[in-house]
Amino acid sequence: MKDSIIELRDISYHHPGGEELLKGVNLQLGQGRVGLVGANGSGKTTLFNIVMGLSQPASGALLLDGARVESRDQWRQLRRHVGYLFQDADDQLFSPTVIEDVAFGPLNLGATPGEARQRAMTTLSGLGLDHLAHRVTHHLSGGEKKLVSLATILVMEPRLLLLDEPSNNLDPASRESLMAILKVIPLPYLLISHDFDFLQETCDIIYSLTGGGLEEGATAQLHSHAHIHLHGDRPHAHGHD
Amino acid sequence: MVFEPFSSGTSWLHQRDGRVKVVLALLFSLLLSLLASWPVALLGLGLALGLVLLARLPLRQVLARLAMVNVFILLLWLTLPLVGEADLELGPLAVNQRGLEMALLITLKSNAIVLLLLALVATSSLAVLGQALQLLLVPEKFCLLLLYTYRYIFVLTKEFDRLRRAATLRGFVPTTSLHTYRTYGNMIGMTLVRGWRRGQRVQQAMVLRGFTGRYHGLTVTDLGRADLLLLTMGLAGLFFITGLELRAGGTW
């Protein structure tokens, strides 16, 4: 793939004393909206952690704009370009109020309090969340937390997003809001989900992480994969039959 | 925030710099605690009350806070005047005058300090106080601990409640038994493990957003004229009260 922002080359990973979770994974990220499916424990979140430098692979290399990422400064640089939305929004929101949380990143990147506030408000407005600016983070609903978490990474103006099960535990309205936002975000992303309808709506291409390796999957194939998970080989009725 | 009912006002005092308020609160609290003359302590109480009025704090909530403090002080009123030789008769009750004066002095000083802290410290959010302490060169780790303990205490409480609810739904009824102690031990242990895990995730989230160990708050850190005015007036008040105390024959 041309113009990749992040490239994973032959990445392998195993838990200390455990079996190999990722086996020679190759992936280029930077164009398009990519979905990632896989069974629980298959290594999807670990893959994200490796991209962000939170877990160390046993072997392989990670490249940012074609250059190998090794030093602390290079990792810091990578984290400025890649935004990571955690599975649990309570891990992502750690400041007392929404505006302080959204402004946290810009302040760390050297923005003045005035600039950081301005950027935070612009980002929140862009997502239709400006009314939440002065709310206490732990009082937000699950859906609001998820969208504010997204704001905390968008305010850093990343070039690529990693989204770990963003539609998890969302009510239909929040799920729709998130889907609408993802459809208009002009950024490439890699999105983990078990929600096949969500993936179909928000992703151009879907990979499956199976047996430690990545496989590109057609949507129809993935649907049948989902059916096998849900129904096994038992006879079952379809809603539209 | 839940523990910050006084921080969201718009009074003149609410808008002052956190550093000035923290420094004045510390100095005044120290001075008030050392007073030995009750008329001067009464003046201190008046000053603190003036600051509370200036901060336009909700009086009912202020009185509720004072009531909590005075419950403990009531115990002093029940004991101090009765200790030692009785040299004063109050109707049918013979009491020790020195003990009575001591109880009065402690009451005045304690209430003055609580009011002062409400007016000067509680009128800033914890984020502002954390940033102020950092700018006052309090160790950064301490400031971060203060800020994030406050944020995550609610999350940990929720985790513990979830575990307790799960136990209750499985028929657990706390009694005075080894089983209850063991169950609570397990729940507390599990909360700590989850807290540790969450701490790791939060640290990762902070690092991913450029955190390098220093907390940058959203408040502007330049001292304005009004802040300097508050500082000057506060220091003048401190010297005035100190002078009065020394004239009144304070023993320190």
Short mmCIF file of C-alpha atoms in Angstrom, two decimals:
data_model
loop_
_atom_site.label_atom_id
_atom_site.label_comp_id
_atom_site.label_asym_id
_atom_site.label_seq_id
_atom_site.Cartn_x
_atom_site.Cartn_y
_atom_site.Cartn_z
CA MET A 1 0.00 0.00 0.00
CA LYS A 2 1.31 3.44 -0.92
CA ASP A 3 1.62 6.31 1.56
CA SER A 4 1.25 4.20 4.67
CA ILE A 5 1.57 6.07 7.96
CA ILE A 6 2.21 2.98 10.03
CA GLU A 7 3.66 -0.27 8.81
CA LEU A 8 3.93 -3.47 10.83
CA ARG A 9 6.59 -5.83 9.52
CA ASP A 10 6.61 -9.44 10.58
CA ILE A 11 5.39 -8.71 14.12
CA SER A 12 5.30 -11.63 16.54
CA TYR A 13 4.20 -11.51 20.15
CA HIS A 14 3.70 -13.92 23.00
CA HIS A 15 2.66 -13.38 26.58
CA PRO A 16 5.46 -14.12 29.06
CA GLY A 17 5.52 -17.90 29.39
CA GLY A 18 2.50 -18.18 27.11
CA GLU A 19 1.84 -19.34 23.58
CA GLU A 20 2.46 -17.17 20.55
CA LEU A 21 -0.40 -14.71 20.08
CA LEU A 22 0.73 -12.92 16.93
CA LYS A 23 2.75 -14.72 14.29
CA GLY A 24 4.54 -12.62 11.72
CA VAL A 25 1.82 -10.02 11.25
CA ASN A 26 2.28 -7.61 8.34
CA LEU A 27 -0.01 -4.62 8.00
CA GLN A 28 0.07 -1.17 6.47
CA LEU A 29 -2.17 1.56 7.83
CA GLY A 30 -2.78 5.03 6.54
CA GLN A 31 -5.41 4.81 3.87
CA GLY A 32 -9.01 3.90 4.19
CA ARG A 33 -11.23 2.63 6.95
CA VAL A 34 -10.12 -0.80 8.07
CA GLY A 35 -12.01 -3.15 10.35
CA LEU A 36 -10.49 -5.91 12.45
CA VAL A 37 -12.39 -8.89 13.80
CA GLY A 38 -11.28 -11.90 15.75
CA ALA A 39 -12.24 -14.06 18.69
CA ASN A 40 -11.77 -12.83 22.26
CA GLY A 41 -8.13 -13.22 23.25
CA SER A 42 -6.97 -13.46 19.65
CA GLY A 43 -4.60 -10.50 20.09
CA LYS A 44 -6.51 -7.58 18.56
CA THR A 45 -5.96 -5.18 21.48
CA THR A 46 -2.40 -6.45 21.84
CA LEU A 47 -1.83 -5.49 18.21
CA PHE A 48 -3.05 -1.96 19.00
CA ASN A 49 -0.82 -1.83 22.06
CA ILE A 50 2.15 -2.83 19.93
CA VAL A 51 1.38 -0.10 17.39
CA MET A 52 1.33 2.48 20.20
CA GLY A 53 4.45 1.13 21.90
CA LEU A 54 2.56 -0.03 25.00
CA SER A 55 3.58 -3.68 24.45
CA GLN A 56 6.86 -4.90 23.04
CA PRO A 57 6.76 -7.49 20.24
CA ALA A 58 9.06 -10.50 20.45
CA SER A 59 10.25 -9.76 16.93
CA GLY A 60 9.47 -7.59 13.94
CA ALA A 61 9.57 -3.90 13.23
CA LEU A 62 7.23 -0.96 13.29
CA LEU A 63 7.65 1.92 10.88
CA LEU A 64 6.26 5.45 10.95
CA ASP A 65 6.32 7.16 7.56
CA GLY A 66 8.80 4.55 6.41
CA ALA A 67 11.26 5.03 9.30
CA ARG A 68 11.73 2.42 11.99
CA VAL A 69 10.40 3.50 15.41
CA GLU A 70 12.91 2.71 18.14
CA SER A 71 13.87 5.62 20.36
CA ARG A 72 11.70 7.26 22.99
CA ASP A 73 11.45 10.43 20.88
CA GLN A 74 10.30 8.41 17.89
CA TRP A 75 7.57 6.77 19.97
CA ARG A 76 6.52 10.18 21.23
CA GLN A 77 6.37 11.35 17.63
CA LEU A 78 4.27 8.33 16.65
CA ARG A 79 1.81 9.03 19.45
CA ARG A 80 1.32 12.54 18.12
CA HIS A 81 0.25 11.08 14.79
CA VAL A 82 -1.86 8.15 15.96
CA GLY A 83 -4.88 8.46 18.25
CA TYR A 84 -5.93 5.42 20.27
CA LEU A 85 -9.49 5.08 21.57
CA PHE A 86 -9.53 2.62 24.47
CA GLN A 87 -12.19 -0.02 24.92
CA ASP A 88 -13.15 1.33 28.36
CA ALA A 89 -13.79 5.07 28.32
CA ASP A 90 -13.20 5.27 32.09
CA ASP A 91 -9.54 4.53 31.37
CA GLN A 92 -9.40 7.37 28.89
CA LEU A 93 -11.12 10.13 30.85
CA PHE A 94 -9.08 11.01 33.90
CA SER A 95 -9.60 14.74 34.41
CA PRO A 96 -12.33 16.16 36.62
CA THR A 97 -14.25 17.89 33.83
CA VAL A 98 -14.75 17.24 30.11
CA ILE A 99 -13.06 20.45 28.98
CA GLU A 100 -10.00 19.74 31.13
CA ASP A 101 -9.77 16.23 29.73
CA VAL A 102 -10.05 17.30 26.11
CA ALA A 103 -7.50 20.09 26.69
CA PHE A 104 -5.05 17.72 28.40
CA GLY A 105 -3.32 16.62 25.16
CA PRO A 106 -2.86 20.09 23.63
CA LEU A 107 -1.49 21.39 26.94
CA ASN A 108 1.08 18.59 26.97
CA LEU A 109 2.02 19.46 23.41
CA GLY A 110 2.86 23.00 24.49
CA ALA A 111 -0.37 24.90 23.81
CA THR A 112 -1.16 27.81 26.13
CA PRO A 113 -4.22 27.40 28.38
CA GLY A 114 -6.15 29.76 26.09
CA GLU A 115 -5.21 27.88 22.93
CA ALA A 116 -5.89 24.50 24.54
CA ARG A 117 -9.33 25.65 25.71
CA GLN A 118 -10.11 26.97 22.24
CA ARG A 119 -9.03 23.75 20.52
CA ALA A 120 -10.96 21.67 23.02
CA MET A 121 -14.12 23.69 22.49
CA THR A 122 -13.76 23.54 18.70
CA THR A 123 -13.36 19.75 18.80
CA LEU A 124 -16.30 19.31 21.17
CA SER A 125 -18.46 21.55 18.97
CA GLY A 126 -17.42 19.58 15.90
CA LEU A 127 -18.78 16.44 17.53
CA GLY A 128 -21.88 18.21 18.85
CA LEU A 129 -20.68 17.83 22.42
CA ASP A 130 -20.10 21.46 23.44
CA HIS A 131 -22.96 21.24 25.96
CA LEU A 132 -20.90 18.66 27.90
CA ALA A 133 -17.81 20.87 28.24
CA HIS A 134 -18.19 21.65 31.92
CA ARG A 135 -19.74 18.35 32.97
CA VAL A 136 -17.95 16.07 35.41
CA THR A 137 -16.46 13.18 33.44
CA HIS A 138 -17.55 10.37 35.73
CA HIS A 139 -21.15 11.59 35.64
CA LEU A 140 -21.44 11.16 31.86
CA SER A 141 -23.45 8.32 30.34
CA GLY A 142 -21.60 5.47 28.60
CA GLY A 143 -22.32 6.91 25.15
CA GLU A 144 -21.25 10.42 26.17
CA LYS A 145 -18.05 9.04 27.68
CA LYS A 146 -17.24 7.25 24.44
CA LEU A 147 -17.79 10.36 22.31
CA VAL A 148 -15.82 12.57 24.71
CA SER A 149 -13.01 9.98 24.61
CA LEU A 150 -13.03 10.33 20.83
CA ALA A 151 -12.82 14.12 21.26
CA THR A 152 -9.77 13.73 23.52
CA ILE A 153 -7.88 12.05 20.69
CA LEU A 154 -9.24 14.12 17.79
CA VAL A 155 -8.11 17.32 19.52
CA MET A 156 -4.52 16.11 19.12
CA GLU A 157 -5.07 16.27 15.32
CA PRO A 158 -3.91 12.71 14.61
CA ARG A 159 -3.35 11.34 11.10
CA LEU A 160 -4.58 7.86 11.97
CA LEU A 161 -7.03 6.44 14.52
CA LEU A 162 -7.05 3.10 16.32
CA LEU A 163 -10.52 2.39 17.70
CA ASP A 164 -10.90 -0.52 20.10
CA GLU A 165 -14.51 -1.73 20.12
CA PRO A 166 -15.99 1.76 19.97
CA SER A 167 -19.60 0.54 19.71
CA ASN A 168 -19.29 -1.74 22.73
CA ASN A 169 -22.01 -1.24 25.38
CA LEU A 170 -23.60 1.66 23.50
CA ASP A 171 -27.35 2.12 23.25
CA PRO A 172 -28.78 2.33 19.71
CA ALA A 173 -28.86 6.16 19.72
CA SER A 174 -25.23 6.50 20.86
CA ARG A 175 -24.20 3.80 18.40
CA GLU A 176 -25.90 5.73 15.58
CA SER A 177 -24.18 8.98 16.66
CA LEU A 178 -20.81 7.28 16.67
CA MET A 179 -21.46 5.68 13.30
CA ALA A 180 -22.45 9.06 11.81
CA ILE A 181 -19.27 10.65 13.19
CA LEU A 182 -17.03 7.88 11.84
CA LYS A 183 -18.61 8.18 8.41
CA VAL A 184 -17.60 11.83 8.12
CA ILE A 185 -14.24 11.80 9.90
CA PRO A 186 -11.66 12.49 7.20
CA LEU A 187 -9.09 10.19 8.77
CA PRO A 188 -8.00 6.64 8.09
CA TYR A 189 -8.61 4.25 10.95
CA LEU A 190 -8.31 0.68 12.14
CA LEU A 191 -11.37 -0.40 14.08
CA ILE A 192 -11.83 -3.48 16.25
CA SER A 193 -15.39 -4.68 16.68
CA HIS A 194 -17.55 -7.74 17.09
CA ASP A 195 -20.49 -5.79 15.71
CA PHE A 196 -20.64 -6.87 12.07
CA ASP A 197 -23.37 -4.43 11.09
CA PHE A 198 -21.32 -1.61 12.57
CA LEU A 199 -18.23 -2.79 10.71
CA GLN A 200 -20.12 -3.04 7.46
CA GLU A 201 -21.35 0.54 7.83
CA THR A 202 -18.05 2.07 8.87
CA CYS A 203 -15.27 0.10 7.16
CA ASP A 204 -14.10 -0.35 3.56
CA ILE A 205 -12.05 -3.44 4.21
CA ILE A 206 -12.13 -5.94 7.06
CA TYR A 207 -9.33 -8.15 8.34
CA SER A 208 -9.73 -11.13 10.54
CA LEU A 209 -7.13 -12.04 13.14
CA THR A 210 -7.12 -15.81 13.28
CA GLY A 211 -4.46 -18.14 14.62
CA GLY A 212 -2.06 -15.25 15.13
CA GLY A 213 -2.22 -14.06 11.52
CA LEU A 214 -4.22 -11.51 9.54
CA GLU A 215 -6.55 -12.53 6.75
CA GLU A 216 -8.47 -10.20 4.54
CA GLY A 217 -12.14 -11.14 4.62
CA ALA A 218 -15.03 -10.39 2.34
CA THR A 219 -18.09 -9.08 4.14
CA ALA A 220 -20.21 -12.09 3.19
CA GLN A 221 -17.53 -14.45 4.51
CA LEU A 222 -17.38 -12.48 7.74
CA HIS A 223 -21.11 -12.64 8.13
CA SER A 224 -21.03 -16.39 7.84
CA HIS A 225 -18.14 -16.34 10.32
CA ALA A 226 -20.38 -14.40 12.69
CA HIS A 227 -23.18 -16.85 12.18
CA ILE A 228 -20.92 -19.74 13.05
CA HIS A 229 -20.02 -17.94 16.28
CA LEU A 230 -23.65 -17.22 17.07
CA HIS A 231 -25.37 -20.37 15.92
CA GLY A 232 -22.75 -23.02 15.24
CA ASP A 233 -24.17 -25.50 12.73
CA ARG A 234 -27.59 -25.47 14.34
CA PRO A 235 -30.48 -24.57 12.05
CA HIS A 236 -31.58 -20.99 12.66
CA ALA A 237 -34.03 -18.50 11.24
CA HIS A 238 -33.07 -15.20 9.65
CA GLY A 239 -34.98 -12.06 10.50
CA HIS A 240 -35.80 -11.31 6.88
CA ASP A 241 -36.92 -14.77 5.84
CA MET B 1 -17.71 17.78 41.46
CA VAL B 2 -19.33 15.81 44.27
CA PHE B 3 -16.88 17.03 46.91
CA GLU B 4 -16.62 20.53 45.44
CA PRO B 5 -19.96 22.20 46.14
CA PHE B 6 -18.38 25.61 46.73
CA SER B 7 -15.97 25.75 43.79
CA SER B 8 -18.36 26.68 41.01
CA GLY B 9 -19.34 30.23 42.06
CA THR B 10 -18.61 33.46 40.24
CA SER B 11 -17.71 35.73 43.17
CA TRP B 12 -14.62 37.92 43.27
CA LEU B 13 -12.96 35.41 45.56
CA HIS B 14 -13.77 32.49 43.24
CA GLN B 15 -11.90 34.20 40.44
CA ARG B 16 -8.67 34.78 42.37
CA ASP B 17 -5.50 32.84 41.73
CA GLY B 18 -5.22 29.49 43.50
CA ARG B 19 -1.68 30.16 44.70
CA VAL B 20 -2.63 33.35 46.54
CA LYS B 21 -5.57 31.66 48.19
CA VAL B 22 -3.58 28.60 49.24
CA VAL B 23 -0.76 30.71 50.70
CA LEU B 24 -3.15 32.97 52.59
CA ALA B 25 -5.17 30.00 53.85
CA LEU B 26 -2.02 28.35 55.18
CA LEU B 27 -0.68 31.48 56.87
CA PHE B 28 -4.02 32.47 58.39
CA SER B 29 -4.72 28.93 59.61
CA LEU B 30 -1.32 28.84 61.29
CA LEU B 31 -1.82 32.25 62.88
CA LEU B 32 -5.34 31.48 64.07
CA SER B 33 -4.30 28.18 65.58
CA LEU B 34 -1.62 29.97 67.63
CA LEU B 35 -3.88 32.69 69.07
CA ALA B 36 -4.20 32.70 72.85
CA SER B 37 -6.49 35.69 73.27
CA TRP B 38 -10.20 35.12 72.69
CA PRO B 39 -11.04 38.71 71.62
CA VAL B 40 -8.43 38.43 68.87
CA ALA B 41 -9.77 34.98 67.95
CA LEU B 42 -13.22 36.56 67.74
CA LEU B 43 -11.81 39.14 65.33
CA GLY B 44 -10.31 36.28 63.29
CA LEU B 45 -13.73 34.62 63.20
CA GLY B 46 -15.26 37.90 62.03
CA LEU B 47 -12.66 38.18 59.27
CA ALA B 48 -13.29 34.60 58.13
CA LEU B 49 -17.03 35.23 58.13
CA GLY B 50 -16.42 38.34 56.02
CA LEU B 51 -14.52 36.23 53.49
CA VAL B 52 -17.35 33.68 53.37
CA LEU B 53 -19.80 36.51 52.64
CA LEU B 54 -17.43 37.89 49.99
CA ALA B 55 -17.34 34.43 48.37
CA ARG B 56 -21.16 34.36 48.42
CA LEU B 57 -21.17 30.75 49.60
CA PRO B 58 -24.54 29.06 50.22
CA LEU B 59 -25.04 29.66 53.94
CA ARG B 60 -27.02 26.50 54.59
CA GLN B 61 -24.19 24.35 53.30
CA VAL B 62 -21.63 26.41 55.20
CA LEU B 63 -23.64 25.94 58.41
CA ALA B 64 -23.87 22.21 57.71
CA ARG B 65 -20.07 22.04 57.51
CA LEU B 66 -19.73 24.06 60.72
CA ALA B 67 -22.22 21.81 62.48
CA MET B 68 -20.02 18.80 61.72
CA VAL B 69 -17.00 20.49 63.26
CA ASN B 70 -18.93 21.73 66.27
CA VAL B 71 -20.18 18.27 67.15
CA PHE B 72 -16.60 17.46 68.15
CA ILE B 73 -16.15 20.81 69.86
CA LEU B 74 -19.26 20.13 71.91
CA LEU B 75 -17.35 17.29 73.55
CA LEU B 76 -14.76 19.84 74.70
CA TRP B 77 -17.49 22.01 76.21
CA LEU B 78 -18.74 18.98 78.09
CA THR B 79 -15.32 18.15 79.53
CA LEU B 80 -12.96 21.15 79.75
CA PRO B 81 -15.03 23.34 82.12
CA LEU B 82 -15.49 20.38 84.45
CA VAL B 83 -11.81 19.53 84.72
CA GLY B 84 -9.80 21.16 87.52
CA GLU B 85 -10.93 23.23 90.49
CA ALA B 86 -14.38 24.77 90.13
CA ASP B 87 -14.04 28.52 90.58
CA LEU B 88 -17.10 29.86 88.80
CA GLU B 89 -20.75 29.25 89.47
CA LEU B 90 -23.17 29.24 86.54
CA GLY B 91 -26.55 28.74 88.19
CA PRO B 92 -26.53 25.29 89.73
CA LEU B 93 -23.30 24.36 87.90
CA ALA B 94 -19.84 24.98 89.32
CA VAL B 95 -17.18 25.07 86.57
CA ASN B 96 -13.53 25.84 86.03
CA GLN B 97 -13.25 29.32 84.48
CA ARG B 98 -9.94 28.56 82.73
CA GLY B 99 -11.48 25.47 81.15
CA LEU B 100 -14.46 27.51 80.04
CA GLU B 101 -12.21 30.12 78.42
CA MET B 102 -10.20 27.39 76.77
CA ALA B 103 -13.34 25.81 75.28
CA LEU B 104 -14.46 29.22 74.03
CA LEU B 105 -11.05 29.93 72.49
CA ILE B 106 -10.93 26.56 70.73
CA THR B 107 -14.47 27.05 69.44
CA LEU B 108 -13.67 30.47 68.01
CA LYS B 109 -10.40 29.36 66.44
CA SER B 110 -11.77 26.13 64.94
CA ASN B 111 -14.79 27.82 63.40
CA ALA B 112 -12.62 30.64 62.08
CA ILE B 113 -10.21 28.18 60.43
CA VAL B 114 -13.02 26.13 58.87
CA LEU B 115 -14.71 29.27 57.50
CA LEU B 116 -11.40 30.55 56.20
CA LEU B 117 -10.66 27.29 54.40
CA LEU B 118 -14.15 27.24 52.90
CA ALA B 119 -13.73 30.80 51.64
CA LEU B 120 -10.17 30.48 50.36
CA VAL B 121 -9.61 26.84 49.45
CA ALA B 122 -13.05 25.41 48.70
CA THR B 123 -13.72 28.22 46.20
CA SER B 124 -11.17 26.66 43.83
CA SER B 125 -11.66 23.37 42.01
CA LEU B 126 -9.27 20.57 42.79
CA ALA B 127 -7.69 20.93 39.36
CA VAL B 128 -6.89 24.58 40.14
CA LEU B 129 -5.57 23.68 43.58
CA GLY B 130 -3.39 20.93 42.12
CA GLN B 131 -1.94 23.34 39.60
CA ALA B 132 -1.47 26.00 42.32
CA LEU B 133 0.40 23.55 44.57
CA GLN B 134 2.59 22.56 41.65
CA LEU B 135 3.41 26.21 40.94
CA LEU B 136 4.19 26.65 44.66
CA LEU B 137 6.85 23.96 44.15
CA VAL B 138 5.04 21.23 46.07
CA PRO B 139 6.45 17.93 44.69
CA GLU B 140 4.74 17.06 41.40
CA LYS B 141 4.09 13.48 42.41
CA PHE B 142 2.14 14.67 45.43
CA CYS B 143 0.07 17.05 43.28
CA LEU B 144 -0.70 14.29 40.76
CA LEU B 145 -1.64 11.89 43.54
CA LEU B 146 -4.02 14.49 44.91
CA LEU B 147 -5.62 15.11 41.54
CA TYR B 148 -6.01 11.54 40.40
CA THR B 149 -6.91 9.98 43.73
CA TYR B 150 -9.78 12.42 43.78
CA ARG B 151 -10.85 11.48 40.25
CA TYR B 152 -10.60 7.72 40.65
CA ILE B 153 -11.94 7.33 44.15
CA PHE B 154 -15.40 7.38 42.55
CA VAL B 155 -14.48 4.73 40.01
CA LEU B 156 -13.03 2.47 42.72
CA THR B 157 -16.09 3.00 44.89
CA LYS B 158 -18.22 1.94 41.92
CA GLU B 159 -16.06 -1.16 41.40
CA PHE B 160 -16.43 -2.11 45.07
CA ASP B 161 -20.20 -1.51 44.95
CA ARG B 162 -20.44 -3.74 41.89
CA LEU B 163 -18.63 -6.56 43.71
CA ARG B 164 -20.75 -6.09 46.81
CA ARG B 165 -23.93 -6.17 44.73
CA ALA B 166 -22.76 -9.35 42.98
CA ALA B 167 -22.13 -10.96 46.36
CA THR B 168 -25.53 -9.85 47.69
CA LEU B 169 -27.27 -11.26 44.62
CA ARG B 170 -25.61 -14.58 45.38
CA GLY B 171 -27.08 -14.63 48.85
CA PHE B 172 -24.24 -13.02 50.81
CA VAL B 173 -25.43 -11.48 54.08
CA PRO B 174 -22.70 -9.85 56.19
CA THR B 175 -22.54 -11.19 59.72
CA THR B 176 -19.88 -11.33 62.40
CA SER B 177 -18.24 -14.44 61.01
CA LEU B 178 -15.03 -15.61 59.43
CA HIS B 179 -16.87 -16.12 56.13
CA THR B 180 -17.90 -12.42 56.10
CA TYR B 181 -14.38 -11.22 56.88
CA ARG B 182 -12.96 -13.48 54.19
CA THR B 183 -15.54 -12.29 51.65
CA TYR B 184 -14.85 -8.63 52.43
CA GLY B 185 -11.12 -9.34 52.27
CA ASN B 186 -11.59 -10.86 48.81
CA MET B 187 -13.70 -7.95 47.64
CA ILE B 188 -11.20 -5.38 48.88
CA GLY B 189 -8.35 -7.38 47.34
CA MET B 190 -10.18 -7.59 44.01
CA THR B 191 -10.89 -3.85 44.12
CA LEU B 192 -7.19 -3.18 44.68
CA VAL B 193 -6.19 -5.47 41.81
CA ARG B 194 -8.70 -3.79 39.51
CA GLY B 195 -7.53 -0.39 40.76
CA TRP B 196 -3.95 -1.29 39.94
CA ARG B 197 -4.93 -2.47 36.46
CA ARG B 198 -6.95 0.65 35.87
CA GLY B 199 -4.04 2.74 37.10
CA GLN B 200 -1.86 1.12 34.46
CA ARG B 201 -4.40 1.82 31.72
CA VAL B 202 -4.87 5.42 32.82
CA GLN B 203 -1.13 5.96 32.85
CA GLN B 204 -0.97 4.57 29.31
CA ALA B 205 -3.80 6.87 28.23
CA MET B 206 -1.92 9.84 29.69
CA VAL B 207 1.38 8.89 28.05
CA LEU B 208 -0.36 8.48 24.69
CA ARG B 209 -1.57 12.06 24.99
CA GLY B 210 1.88 13.49 25.56
CA PHE B 211 2.07 13.34 29.37
CA THR B 212 5.64 13.52 30.63
CA GLY B 213 5.10 13.84 34.38
CA ARG B 214 3.95 17.42 34.70
CA TYR B 215 0.32 18.44 35.01
CA HIS B 216 -0.65 21.46 32.89
CA GLY B 217 -3.89 23.02 34.06
CA LEU B 218 -6.27 25.12 32.04
CA THR B 219 -6.12 28.12 34.35
CA VAL B 220 -4.01 31.09 33.39
CA THR B 221 -0.94 31.24 35.61
CA ASP B 222 -0.21 34.97 35.60
CA LEU B 223 -1.05 36.88 38.75
CA GLY B 224 -3.46 39.73 38.02
CA ARG B 225 -3.86 43.02 39.87
CA ALA B 226 -6.83 41.70 41.79
CA ASP B 227 -4.76 38.70 42.93
CA LEU B 228 -2.00 40.99 44.15
CA LEU B 229 -4.61 43.13 45.91
CA LEU B 230 -5.96 40.05 47.72
CA LEU B 231 -2.43 39.03 48.68
CA THR B 232 -1.59 42.51 49.99
CA MET B 233 -4.81 42.79 51.94
CA GLY B 234 -4.35 39.31 53.32
CA LEU B 235 -0.78 39.98 54.47
CA ALA B 236 -1.87 43.29 56.01
CA GLY B 237 -4.61 41.41 57.88
CA LEU B 238 -2.08 38.87 59.07
CA PHE B 239 0.25 41.56 60.45
CA PHE B 240 -2.68 43.38 62.06
CA ILE B 241 -3.92 40.27 63.87
CA THR B 242 -0.36 39.36 64.91
CA GLY B 243 0.12 42.89 66.32
CA LEU B 244 -3.16 42.72 68.24
CA GLU B 245 -2.29 39.30 69.65
CA LEU B 246 1.12 40.51 70.82
CA ARG B 247 -0.48 43.58 72.44
CA ALA B 248 -3.03 41.35 74.12
CA GLY B 249 -0.15 39.44 75.65
CA GLY B 250 -0.08 36.35 73.47
CA THR B 251 2.32 33.81 74.86
CA TRP B 252 3.94 32.82 71.59
#
